[in-house]
CSV table of C-alpha atoms in Angstrom, one decimal:
chain,number,residue,atom,x,y,z
H,1396,MET,CA,-64.1,-186.0,-29.2
H,1397,LEU,CA,-61.3,-187.2,-26.9
H,1398,THR,CA,-59.1,-189.7,-28.6
H,1399,PRO,CA,-56.2,-191.9,-27.3
H,1400,ALA,CA,-53.5,-192.8,-29.7
H,1401,PRO,CA,-54.2,-196.1,-31.5
H,1402,ALA,CA,-52.1,-199.0,-30.2
H,1403,ALA,CA,-51.2,-200.0,-33.8
H,1404,VAL,CA,-49.0,-196.9,-34.3
H,1405,SER,CA,-45.3,-198.0,-34.4
H,1406,SER,CA,-43.1,-194.9,-34.2
H,1407,ASN,CA,-40.0,-193.8,-32.3
H,1408,ALA,CA,-41.7,-191.6,-29.7
H,1409,CYS,CA,-38.2,-190.9,-28.2
H,1410,ALA,CA,-37.8,-188.6,-31.2
H,1411,VAL,CA,-40.3,-186.2,-29.8
H,1412,GLU,CA,-38.4,-186.0,-26.5
H,1413,ALA,CA,-35.1,-185.4,-28.4
H,1414,VAL,CA,-36.5,-182.7,-30.6
H,1415,ALA,CA,-38.2,-180.9,-27.6
H,1416,ARG,CA,-35.0,-181.1,-25.6
H,1417,GLN,CA,-32.8,-179.8,-28.4
H,1418,PHE,CA,-35.2,-176.9,-28.9
H,1419,LEU,CA,-35.4,-176.0,-25.2
H,1420,LEU,CA,-31.6,-176.0,-25.0
H,1421,SER,CA,-31.5,-173.4,-27.9
H,1422,LEU,CA,-33.6,-170.9,-26.0
H,1423,LYS,CA,-32.0,-167.9,-24.2
H,1424,LYS,CA,-32.1,-167.7,-20.4
H,1425,ASP,CA,-35.5,-166.8,-18.9
H,1426,CYS,CA,-37.2,-167.2,-22.3
H,1427,HIS,CA,-41.0,-166.9,-22.1
H,1428,LEU,CA,-42.6,-169.2,-24.8
H,1429,LEU,CA,-46.3,-168.9,-25.7
H,1430,VAL,CA,-47.5,-172.3,-27.0
H,1431,ALA,CA,-50.5,-172.4,-29.3
H,1432,VAL,CA,-52.7,-175.4,-28.1
H,1433,SER,CA,-55.9,-176.3,-30.0
H,1434,GLY,CA,-56.3,-179.5,-28.0
H,1435,GLY,CA,-55.4,-181.7,-31.0
H,1436,GLY,CA,-52.8,-184.4,-30.8
H,1437,ASP,CA,-50.0,-182.3,-32.3
H,1438,SER,CA,-50.3,-179.3,-30.0
H,1439,ILE,CA,-51.0,-181.4,-26.9
H,1440,GLY,CA,-47.9,-183.3,-27.8
H,1441,LEU,CA,-45.8,-180.1,-28.2
H,1442,LEU,CA,-46.9,-178.6,-24.9
H,1443,THR,CA,-46.3,-181.9,-23.0
H,1444,ALA,CA,-42.9,-182.5,-24.6
H,1445,LEU,CA,-41.7,-179.0,-23.9
H,1446,ASP,CA,-42.9,-179.1,-20.3
H,1447,GLU,CA,-41.2,-182.4,-19.7
H,1448,ALA,CA,-38.0,-181.3,-21.5
H,1449,ARG,CA,-37.9,-178.1,-19.5
H,1450,ARG,CA,-37.7,-180.1,-16.3
H,1451,ALA,CA,-35.5,-182.9,-17.6
H,1452,SER,CA,-32.9,-180.7,-19.2
H,1453,GLY,CA,-32.5,-178.3,-16.3
H,1454,ARG,CA,-34.2,-175.4,-18.2
H,1455,GLU,CA,-36.8,-174.5,-15.6
H,1456,ASP,CA,-35.9,-170.9,-16.3
H,1457,VAL,CA,-37.9,-171.2,-19.5
H,1458,ARG,CA,-41.5,-170.2,-18.9
H,1459,LEU,CA,-44.3,-171.8,-20.8
H,1460,SER,CA,-47.7,-170.2,-21.3
H,1461,ALA,CA,-50.5,-171.6,-23.5
H,1462,ALA,CA,-53.3,-170.1,-25.6
H,1463,THR,CA,-56.2,-171.6,-27.5
H,1464,VAL,CA,-57.9,-169.8,-30.3
H,1465,ASP,CA,-61.7,-170.3,-30.4
H,1466,HIS,CA,-62.6,-169.3,-34.0
H,1467,ALA,CA,-66.3,-169.5,-33.0
H,1468,LEU,CA,-67.0,-171.7,-36.0
H,1469,ARG,CA,-68.1,-174.8,-34.2
H,1470,ALA,CA,-70.4,-175.3,-31.3
H,1471,ALA,CA,-67.9,-177.5,-29.5
H,1472,ALA,CA,-65.0,-175.1,-29.7
H,1473,ALA,CA,-65.7,-173.3,-26.4
H,1474,GLU,CA,-65.9,-176.7,-24.6
H,1475,GLU,CA,-62.7,-177.8,-26.2
H,1476,ALA,CA,-60.9,-174.6,-25.1
H,1477,ALA,CA,-62.1,-175.3,-21.6
H,1478,TRP,CA,-60.7,-178.8,-21.7
H,1479,VAL,CA,-57.3,-177.4,-22.8
H,1480,GLU,CA,-57.5,-175.0,-19.9
H,1481,THR,CA,-58.0,-177.9,-17.5
H,1482,PHE,CA,-55.2,-179.8,-19.1
H,1483,CYS,CA,-52.8,-176.8,-18.6
H,1484,ALA,CA,-54.0,-176.1,-15.1
H,1485,ALA,CA,-53.1,-179.7,-14.0
H,1486,ARG,CA,-49.5,-178.9,-15.2
H,1487,GLY,CA,-49.3,-175.5,-13.7
H,1488,ILE,CA,-49.2,-173.8,-17.1
H,1489,ALA,CA,-51.1,-170.5,-17.5
H,1490,HIS,CA,-53.7,-170.6,-20.2
H,1491,ALA,CA,-55.8,-168.1,-22.1
H,1492,THR,CA,-58.7,-168.6,-24.6
H,1493,LEU,CA,-58.6,-166.1,-27.4
H,1494,ARG,CA,-62.0,-165.8,-29.3
H,1495,TRP,CA,-62.3,-164.7,-32.9
H,1496,THR,CA,-65.3,-162.3,-32.8
H,1497,GLY,CA,-67.1,-160.4,-35.5
H,1498,GLU,CA,-68.6,-161.4,-38.8
H,1499,LYS,CA,-67.0,-164.3,-40.7
H,1500,PRO,CA,-66.4,-164.1,-44.5
H,1501,ALA,CA,-68.6,-166.2,-46.8
H,1502,SER,CA,-65.6,-167.1,-48.9
H,1503,GLY,CA,-61.9,-167.6,-48.0
H,1504,LEU,CA,-62.9,-168.7,-44.5
H,1505,MET,CA,-59.8,-170.8,-43.8
H,1506,ALA,CA,-57.4,-167.9,-44.8
H,1507,ALA,CA,-59.4,-165.5,-42.7
H,1508,ALA,CA,-59.3,-167.8,-39.8
H,1509,ARG,CA,-55.6,-168.3,-40.1
H,1510,ASP,CA,-55.0,-164.5,-40.2
H,1511,ALA,CA,-57.2,-164.1,-37.1
H,1512,ARG,CA,-55.4,-166.9,-35.3
H,1513,TYR,CA,-52.0,-165.2,-35.8
H,1514,ARG,CA,-53.3,-161.8,-34.9
H,1515,LEU,CA,-54.8,-163.1,-31.7
H,1516,LEU,CA,-51.7,-165.1,-30.8
H,1517,ALA,CA,-49.4,-162.1,-31.5
H,1518,GLY,CA,-51.6,-159.9,-29.3
H,1519,GLU,CA,-51.5,-162.4,-26.5
H,1520,ALA,CA,-47.7,-162.7,-26.7
H,1521,LYS,CA,-47.4,-158.9,-26.5
H,1522,ARG,CA,-49.7,-158.8,-23.5
H,1523,LEU,CA,-47.7,-161.5,-21.7
H,1524,GLY,CA,-44.3,-160.2,-22.8
H,1525,ALA,CA,-43.5,-163.6,-24.4
H,1526,HIS,CA,-40.4,-163.8,-26.5
H,1527,ALA,CA,-41.7,-166.2,-29.1
H,1528,ILE,CA,-44.8,-168.3,-30.1
H,1529,ALA,CA,-44.5,-172.1,-30.6
H,1530,LEU,CA,-46.7,-173.8,-33.1
H,1531,ALA,CA,-47.1,-177.6,-33.5
H,1532,HIS,CA,-46.9,-177.9,-37.3
H,1533,THR,CA,-45.7,-181.4,-38.2
H,1534,MET,CA,-43.9,-183.1,-41.2
H,1535,GLU,CA,-47.4,-183.8,-42.6
H,1536,ASP,CA,-48.3,-180.2,-42.4
H,1537,GLN,CA,-45.1,-179.2,-44.2
H,1538,ALA,CA,-45.7,-181.7,-47.0
H,1539,GLU,CA,-49.3,-180.5,-47.5
H,1540,THR,CA,-48.2,-176.8,-47.5
H,1541,LEU,CA,-45.6,-177.4,-50.1
H,1542,ALA,CA,-48.0,-179.3,-52.3
H,1543,MET,CA,-50.7,-176.6,-52.1
H,1544,ARG,CA,-48.3,-173.8,-52.8
H,1545,ARG,CA,-46.9,-175.6,-55.9
H,1546,ALA,CA,-50.4,-176.2,-57.2
H,1547,ARG,CA,-51.4,-172.6,-56.7
H,1548,ASN,CA,-48.5,-170.8,-58.5
H,1549,GLY,CA,-46.4,-173.4,-60.2
H,1550,SER,CA,-43.3,-171.4,-59.2
H,1551,ALA,CA,-39.9,-172.8,-58.7
H,1552,LEU,CA,-39.7,-170.5,-55.7
H,1553,ALA,CA,-42.5,-172.3,-53.9
H,1554,SER,CA,-41.5,-173.6,-50.5
H,1555,GLY,CA,-43.1,-175.0,-47.3
H,1556,MET,CA,-43.4,-173.3,-44.0
H,1557,ALA,CA,-40.3,-171.6,-42.5
H,1558,GLU,CA,-39.0,-173.0,-39.2
H,1559,ARG,CA,-39.4,-169.4,-37.9
H,1560,THR,CA,-41.6,-166.6,-39.1
H,1561,LEU,CA,-41.8,-163.0,-37.9
H,1562,VAL,CA,-45.4,-161.9,-37.3
H,1563,ASP,CA,-46.4,-158.2,-37.4
H,1564,ALA,CA,-42.6,-157.3,-37.5
H,1565,ALA,CA,-42.5,-158.0,-33.8
H,1566,ILE,CA,-42.8,-161.6,-32.6
H,1567,TRP,CA,-41.2,-164.8,-33.9
H,1568,VAL,CA,-43.3,-167.8,-34.5
H,1569,VAL,CA,-41.3,-171.1,-34.3
H,1570,ARG,CA,-42.2,-174.6,-35.4
H,1571,PRO,CA,-40.1,-177.2,-33.6
H,1572,PHE,CA,-41.9,-180.2,-34.9
H,1573,LEU,CA,-41.5,-179.7,-38.7
H,1574,ARG,CA,-39.3,-182.8,-38.9
H,1575,VAL,CA,-41.6,-185.0,-36.7
H,1576,ARG,CA,-44.3,-187.3,-38.0
H,1577,ARG,CA,-47.8,-187.0,-36.6
H,1578,GLY,CA,-47.9,-190.7,-35.7
H,1579,THR,CA,-44.7,-190.3,-33.7
H,1580,ILE,CA,-46.3,-187.5,-31.6
H,1581,ARG,CA,-49.4,-189.7,-31.0
H,1582,ALA,CA,-47.1,-192.6,-29.9
H,1583,PHE,CA,-45.5,-190.2,-27.5
H,1584,LEU,CA,-48.9,-189.3,-26.1
H,1585,ASP,CA,-50.0,-192.9,-26.0
H,1586,GLY,CA,-46.9,-193.8,-23.9
H,1587,ARG,CA,-48.1,-191.4,-21.3
H,1588,GLY,CA,-51.8,-192.3,-21.4
H,1589,LEU,CA,-52.8,-188.9,-22.6
H,1590,CYS,CA,-55.7,-188.0,-24.8
H,1591,TRP,CA,-56.4,-185.3,-27.3
H,1592,ILE,CA,-59.4,-183.8,-29.2
H,1593,ASP,CA,-60.1,-184.7,-32.8
H,1594,ASP,CA,-61.4,-181.7,-34.9
H,1595,PRO,CA,-64.0,-183.0,-37.4
H,1596,SER,CA,-63.0,-180.3,-39.9
H,1597,ASN,CA,-59.7,-182.2,-40.3
H,1598,GLU,CA,-61.7,-184.8,-42.3
H,1599,ASP,CA,-63.9,-182.3,-44.2
H,1600,ALA,CA,-63.1,-182.6,-47.9
H,1601,ARG,CA,-64.6,-179.2,-48.5
H,1602,PHE,CA,-61.3,-177.8,-47.4
H,1603,GLU,CA,-58.3,-177.8,-49.7
H,1604,ARG,CA,-55.8,-179.0,-47.0
H,1605,VAL,CA,-57.9,-182.1,-46.3
H,1606,ARG,CA,-58.1,-183.0,-50.0
H,1607,VAL,CA,-54.3,-182.5,-50.4
H,1608,ARG,CA,-53.6,-184.5,-47.2
H,1609,ARG,CA,-55.3,-187.5,-48.8
H,1610,MET,CA,-53.3,-187.0,-52.0
H,1611,VAL,CA,-49.8,-186.8,-50.5
H,1612,ARG,CA,-50.0,-189.2,-47.6
H,1613,ASP,CA,-47.6,-191.6,-49.3
H,1614,ARG,CA,-45.1,-188.8,-50.2
H,1615,VAL,CA,-44.9,-187.0,-46.9
H,1616,GLU,CA,-41.2,-187.6,-46.2
H,1617,ALA,CA,-40.2,-186.9,-49.7
H,1618,LEU,CA,-42.1,-183.6,-49.9
H,1619,ALA,CA,-40.9,-182.5,-46.4
H,1620,GLY,CA,-37.3,-183.1,-47.7
H,1621,GLU,CA,-38.0,-181.0,-50.7
H,1622,ALA,CA,-39.4,-178.3,-48.5
H,1623,GLU,CA,-36.1,-178.2,-46.5
H,1624,SER,CA,-34.1,-178.0,-49.7
H,1625,ALA,CA,-36.3,-175.2,-51.0
H,1626,ALA,CA,-35.8,-173.3,-47.7
H,1627,ARG,CA,-32.0,-173.5,-48.1
H,1628,VAL,CA,-32.2,-172.3,-51.7
H,1629,ARG,CA,-34.4,-169.4,-50.7
H,1630,ARG,CA,-32.1,-168.4,-47.9
H,1631,ALA,CA,-29.2,-168.3,-50.2
H,1632,LEU,CA,-31.1,-166.5,-52.9
H,1633,SER,CA,-32.3,-163.9,-50.3
H,1634,GLN,CA,-28.7,-163.2,-49.4
H,1635,GLU,CA,-27.7,-162.9,-53.1
H,1636,ALA,CA,-30.7,-160.7,-53.8
H,1637,ALA,CA,-29.9,-158.4,-50.9
H,1638,SER,CA,-26.4,-157.9,-52.3
H,1639,LEU,CA,-27.9,-157.3,-55.8
H,1640,PHE,CA,-30.4,-154.8,-54.4
H,1641,ALA,CA,-27.6,-152.9,-52.7
H,1642,SER,CA,-25.5,-152.7,-55.9
H,1643,ALA,CA,-28.3,-152.4,-58.6
H,1644,ALA,CA,-31.2,-150.5,-57.0
H,1645,THR,CA,-32.0,-146.9,-56.0
H,1646,LEU,CA,-35.2,-145.9,-54.3
H,1647,ARG,CA,-36.7,-142.7,-55.7
H,1648,GLU,CA,-39.3,-140.5,-54.0
H,1649,GLY,CA,-40.1,-143.4,-51.6
H,1650,VAL,CA,-42.3,-145.0,-54.2
H,1651,LEU,CA,-40.2,-145.9,-57.3
H,1652,ALA,CA,-37.2,-148.2,-57.7
H,1653,GLU,CA,-34.6,-147.6,-60.4
H,1654,LEU,CA,-32.6,-150.8,-61.1
H,1655,ASP,CA,-29.5,-151.4,-63.3
H,1656,ALA,CA,-31.0,-153.8,-65.9
H,1657,ARG,CA,-27.6,-155.0,-66.9
H,1658,LEU,CA,-26.8,-156.2,-63.4
H,1659,LEU,CA,-30.2,-158.0,-63.2
H,1660,THR,CA,-29.6,-159.7,-66.5
H,1661,ASP,CA,-26.2,-160.9,-65.4
H,1662,ALA,CA,-27.7,-162.6,-62.2
H,1663,PRO,CA,-31.0,-164.0,-63.3
H,1664,ALA,CA,-31.8,-166.2,-60.3
H,1665,PRO,CA,-31.3,-163.6,-57.6
H,1666,ALA,CA,-32.8,-161.0,-59.9
H,1667,ARG,CA,-36.1,-163.0,-60.2
H,1668,TYR,CA,-36.1,-163.4,-56.4
H,1669,LEU,CA,-35.5,-159.7,-55.9
H,1670,LEU,CA,-38.3,-158.6,-58.3
H,1671,ASN,CA,-40.7,-161.1,-56.8
H,1672,LEU,CA,-40.5,-159.3,-53.5
H,1673,LEU,CA,-39.7,-155.7,-54.6
H,1674,ILE,CA,-42.7,-155.6,-56.9
H,1675,PRO,CA,-45.2,-156.3,-54.1
H,1676,VAL,CA,-43.4,-153.9,-51.8
H,1677,LEU,CA,-44.0,-151.1,-54.3
H,1678,GLY,CA,-47.4,-152.4,-55.3
H,1679,GLY,CA,-48.7,-152.8,-51.8
H,1680,LEU,CA,-49.4,-156.5,-52.0
H,1681,ALA,CA,-48.5,-159.4,-49.7
H,1682,TYR,CA,-47.3,-161.7,-52.5
H,1683,GLY,CA,-45.1,-161.4,-55.6
H,1684,PRO,CA,-46.4,-162.1,-59.1
H,1685,GLY,CA,-44.3,-165.3,-59.5
H,1686,GLY,CA,-44.1,-167.5,-62.6
H,1687,ALA,CA,-44.7,-166.1,-66.0
H,1688,ALA,CA,-44.7,-162.5,-64.8
H,1689,LEU,CA,-41.2,-162.8,-63.5
H,1690,GLU,CA,-40.0,-164.3,-66.8
H,1691,ARG,CA,-41.5,-161.3,-68.7
H,1692,ALA,CA,-39.8,-158.9,-66.3
H,1693,MET,CA,-36.5,-160.6,-66.9
H,1694,ALA,CA,-37.0,-160.4,-70.7
H,1695,LEU,CA,-37.9,-156.7,-70.2
H,1696,CYS,CA,-34.5,-156.1,-68.6
H,1697,ALA,CA,-32.9,-157.2,-71.9
H,1698,GLY,CA,-35.5,-155.5,-74.0
H,1699,PRO,CA,-35.5,-152.2,-76.0
H,1700,HIS,CA,-35.7,-148.7,-74.6
H,1701,GLY,CA,-39.3,-147.8,-73.8
H,1702,ALA,CA,-40.6,-151.3,-73.4
H,1703,ARG,CA,-43.0,-151.8,-70.5
H,1704,MET,CA,-45.3,-154.2,-68.7
H,1705,THR,CA,-47.5,-154.4,-65.6
H,1706,ALA,CA,-47.4,-156.9,-62.7
H,1707,GLY,CA,-48.6,-156.8,-59.2
H,1708,ARG,CA,-50.2,-153.4,-59.5
H,1709,CYS,CA,-46.9,-152.0,-60.7
H,1710,LEU,CA,-45.6,-150.5,-64.0
H,1711,LEU,CA,-42.2,-151.8,-65.1
H,1712,GLU,CA,-40.6,-149.7,-67.7
H,1713,LYS,CA,-37.2,-149.9,-69.5
H,1714,HIS,CA,-35.2,-146.7,-70.0
H,1715,ARG,CA,-31.8,-147.1,-71.6
H,1716,ASP,CA,-30.0,-149.4,-69.1
H,1717,ALA,CA,-32.4,-148.8,-66.3
H,1718,LEU,CA,-35.5,-150.7,-65.2
H,1719,PHE,CA,-38.0,-148.6,-63.3
H,1720,VAL,CA,-40.7,-150.1,-61.1
H,1721,VAL,CA,-43.5,-148.0,-59.6
H,1722,ARG,CA,-47.1,-148.4,-58.4
H,1723,GLU,CA,-49.6,-148.1,-61.2
H,1724,GLY,CA,-51.7,-144.9,-61.2
H,1725,ARG,CA,-55.1,-146.6,-60.9
H,1726,ASP,CA,-57.2,-148.1,-58.2
H,1727,LEU,CA,-55.4,-146.0,-55.5
H,1728,GLY,CA,-57.1,-146.1,-52.1
H,1729,GLN,CA,-58.9,-143.5,-50.2
H,1730,ASN,CA,-59.5,-143.7,-46.5
H,1731,GLU,CA,-61.0,-141.7,-43.6
H,1732,ILE,CA,-59.0,-141.9,-40.4
H,1733,PRO,CA,-60.6,-141.0,-37.1
H,1734,PRO,CA,-58.6,-139.0,-34.6
H,1735,GLY,CA,-56.0,-141.2,-32.9
H,1736,ARG,CA,-56.4,-144.1,-35.3
H,1737,SER,CA,-54.1,-145.4,-38.1
H,1738,VAL,CA,-54.7,-147.3,-41.4
H,1739,ILE,CA,-52.6,-149.0,-44.0
H,1740,TRP,CA,-53.1,-146.9,-47.0
H,1741,ASP,CA,-53.0,-148.7,-50.4
H,1742,GLY,CA,-51.0,-151.5,-48.8
H,1743,ARG,CA,-47.9,-149.2,-48.8
H,1744,PHE,CA,-48.1,-146.6,-46.0
H,1745,ARG,CA,-49.1,-146.7,-42.4
H,1746,ILE,CA,-50.8,-143.4,-41.7
H,1747,GLU,CA,-51.6,-142.3,-38.2
H,1748,ASN,CA,-54.0,-139.4,-37.5
H,1749,ARG,CA,-52.6,-137.3,-34.6
H,1750,SER,CA,-55.1,-134.5,-35.0
H,1751,SER,CA,-58.5,-134.0,-33.3
H,1752,GLU,CA,-60.5,-134.3,-36.6
H,1753,THR,CA,-61.2,-137.0,-39.0
H,1754,LEU,CA,-58.5,-137.1,-41.7
H,1755,ARG,CA,-59.2,-138.0,-45.4
H,1756,VAL,CA,-56.3,-139.6,-47.2
H,1757,ALA,CA,-56.3,-139.8,-51.0
H,1758,PRO,CA,-53.7,-140.0,-53.8
H,1759,ALA,CA,-51.6,-136.8,-54.2
H,1760,GLY,CA,-52.7,-136.4,-57.9
H,1761,VAL,CA,-51.2,-136.1,-61.3
H,1762,ASP,CA,-49.4,-132.8,-60.8
H,1763,ALA,CA,-47.7,-133.8,-57.6
H,1764,ALA,CA,-44.2,-134.6,-58.7
H,1765,SER,CA,-41.6,-133.1,-56.4
H,1766,SER,CA,-39.5,-130.2,-57.8
H,1767,GLY,CA,-36.4,-132.3,-58.0
H,1768,ALA,CA,-37.9,-135.6,-59.3
H,1769,GLU,CA,-37.6,-134.7,-63.0
H,1770,ALA,CA,-33.9,-134.1,-62.6
H,1771,PHE,CA,-33.2,-137.8,-62.3
H,1772,LEU,CA,-36.4,-139.5,-63.6
H,1773,PRO,CA,-38.1,-139.5,-67.0
H,1774,ARG,CA,-40.8,-136.8,-66.8
H,1775,ARG,CA,-43.7,-139.2,-67.1
H,1776,LEU,CA,-42.4,-141.5,-64.4
H,1777,ALA,CA,-41.6,-138.5,-62.1
H,1778,ARG,CA,-45.2,-137.4,-62.4
H,1779,LEU,CA,-46.5,-140.9,-61.8
H,1780,ALA,CA,-44.3,-141.2,-58.7
H,1781,GLY,CA,-45.9,-138.1,-57.4
H,1782,LYS,CA,-49.4,-139.2,-58.2
H,1783,VAL,CA,-49.2,-142.5,-56.3
H,1784,ARG,CA,-48.1,-140.9,-53.0
H,1785,PRO,CA,-50.7,-140.0,-50.4
H,1786,ALA,CA,-51.7,-136.4,-50.1
H,1787,LEU,CA,-51.2,-135.5,-46.4
H,1788,PRO,CA,-51.5,-132.5,-44.2
H,1789,PRO,CA,-48.4,-131.2,-42.2
H,1790,PHE,CA,-46.5,-133.8,-40.3
H,1791,GLU,CA,-47.4,-132.2,-37.0
H,1792,VAL,CA,-50.9,-133.8,-37.3
H,1793,VAL,CA,-50.0,-137.0,-39.2
H,1794,SER,CA,-47.4,-139.8,-39.1
H,1795,CYS,CA,-46.7,-141.6,-42.4
H,1796,THR,CA,-44.2,-144.5,-42.5
H,1797,PRO,CA,-43.6,-147.0,-45.3
H,1798,PHE,CA,-45.5,-150.3,-44.9
H,1799,LEU,CA,-43.7,-153.3,-46.6
H,1800,ALA,CA,-46.6,-155.6,-47.4
H,1801,PRO,CA,-44.6,-158.8,-48.1
H,1802,PHE,CA,-42.7,-158.6,-44.8
H,1803,ASP,CA,-44.6,-156.6,-42.2
H,1804,ARG,CA,-47.4,-159.1,-41.6
H,1805,PHE,CA,-45.5,-162.4,-42.1
H,1806,LEU,CA,-41.7,-162.6,-42.7
H,1807,PRO,CA,-40.3,-166.1,-43.2
H,1808,GLY,CA,-36.9,-166.4,-41.6
H,1809,PHE,CA,-35.2,-167.3,-44.9
H,1810,GLU,CA,-36.2,-163.9,-46.4
H,1811,LEU,CA,-34.7,-161.8,-43.6
H,1812,ALA,CA,-31.6,-160.7,-45.5
H,1813,LEU,CA,-33.5,-159.2,-48.4
H,1814,ALA,CA,-36.2,-157.8,-46.2
H,1815,ASN,CA,-33.6,-155.9,-44.2
H,1816,ALA,CA,-31.9,-154.6,-47.3
H,1817,ILE,CA,-35.2,-153.2,-48.7
H,1818,ALA,CA,-36.2,-151.9,-45.3
H,1819,ALA,CA,-33.0,-149.9,-45.1
H,1820,ALA,CA,-33.7,-148.3,-48.4
H,1821,PHE,CA,-37.0,-147.1,-47.0
H,1822,ALA,CA,-35.3,-145.8,-43.9
H,1823,ARG,CA,-37.0,-148.4,-41.8
H,1824,PRO,CA,-35.2,-150.1,-38.9
H,1825,ALA,CA,-34.0,-153.7,-39.4
H,1826,TYR,CA,-36.4,-156.5,-38.6
H,1827,PRO,CA,-35.8,-158.2,-35.2
H,1828,ASP,CA,-33.2,-161.0,-35.4
H,1829,PRO,CA,-34.3,-164.3,-33.9
H,1830,ALA,CA,-31.1,-164.7,-31.9
H,1831,PRO,CA,-31.5,-161.8,-29.4
H,1832,ALA,CA,-35.3,-162.3,-29.5
H,1833,TYR,CA,-35.4,-165.8,-28.1
H,1834,LEU,CA,-32.3,-167.8,-28.9
H,1835,ARG,CA,-29.1,-168.2,-26.9
């Protein structure tokens, strides 16, 4: 349904213009920006503000394109995408509708839709050669996100959305409106006589975000401020954890980390941060164990020789002054890879089949420790490190590169320092820096 902004809204709409102008001026020359536009007030406001600021600030070298993701979940979605296309055409902005096809999950629908949305937008950005993707998340979205993440894991490391996030290790997603209230955006649109589309799912209490929105509506600015503080803390911790990783950690066999437990104990805050991301890297999971598991891991660092625990599909074991972290030897994946295709095996390796026949990938097995591994690892851990690697044919017919699950799909900008330190240990290139990617 098309909705004009309510006349009762009293907000400083000039803030929208100022934020858009400041963002435009930060972009590099000839930057191509793909703006995600659902047709809602936030995204229509973002596209309009950027288009106006581009002209008013003398940044007509900046190119805007727009894309609408049709999740195919509502009958009206296609009509709404067509309305956005008309809106863009009137402003001379190229527009594409990206449709989420295929079977939809019975549970976890919102998470699956989010993943599909980012995948489709990243694909469109690649097709266009865009330098970054702009999303219209607002201060309200930020407050809701922080509240939901705190409720889920109760971790002191919980934060809101990053101002910039690297998607698929290739394209930066930016959020210029995180400090702007939704009512301010609607006042901006009202001043121009512009309408937007209301999505009925935004009022559907079956969805967690809608329920949280109602709970935090009186605490939006406070929560958004806490999210900014959390981002600053995480950026600082990421840098400290990167330094700690460089001094305390050694990667063995490409699957096991040996850490100096004494150095971890001496720096508990960056050590927790490091373990919360290193464990999922070695375990092949997108998220760290958080909370109580990290406290147990820190206690293990100061514990006796031979003490052990599991977390995030990893075994953590203390040997003298070393803490070893390695993938558990159970529930290891098996895949069949058709010729010319690739898969993410066990969340840890990207394997490409370059042969003309279907390739079956399975764990290497219990007797697969390399000849030199036992020289610097306890025998049992050396054998486990061999077991959790994939068994592969000669490299002439297969390509196998480490996949870093917490970073390769979504990498918040405040975690870039630690991500690059860990990537270097795996002989992976550094993740793209936002400055040459799209900033001046």
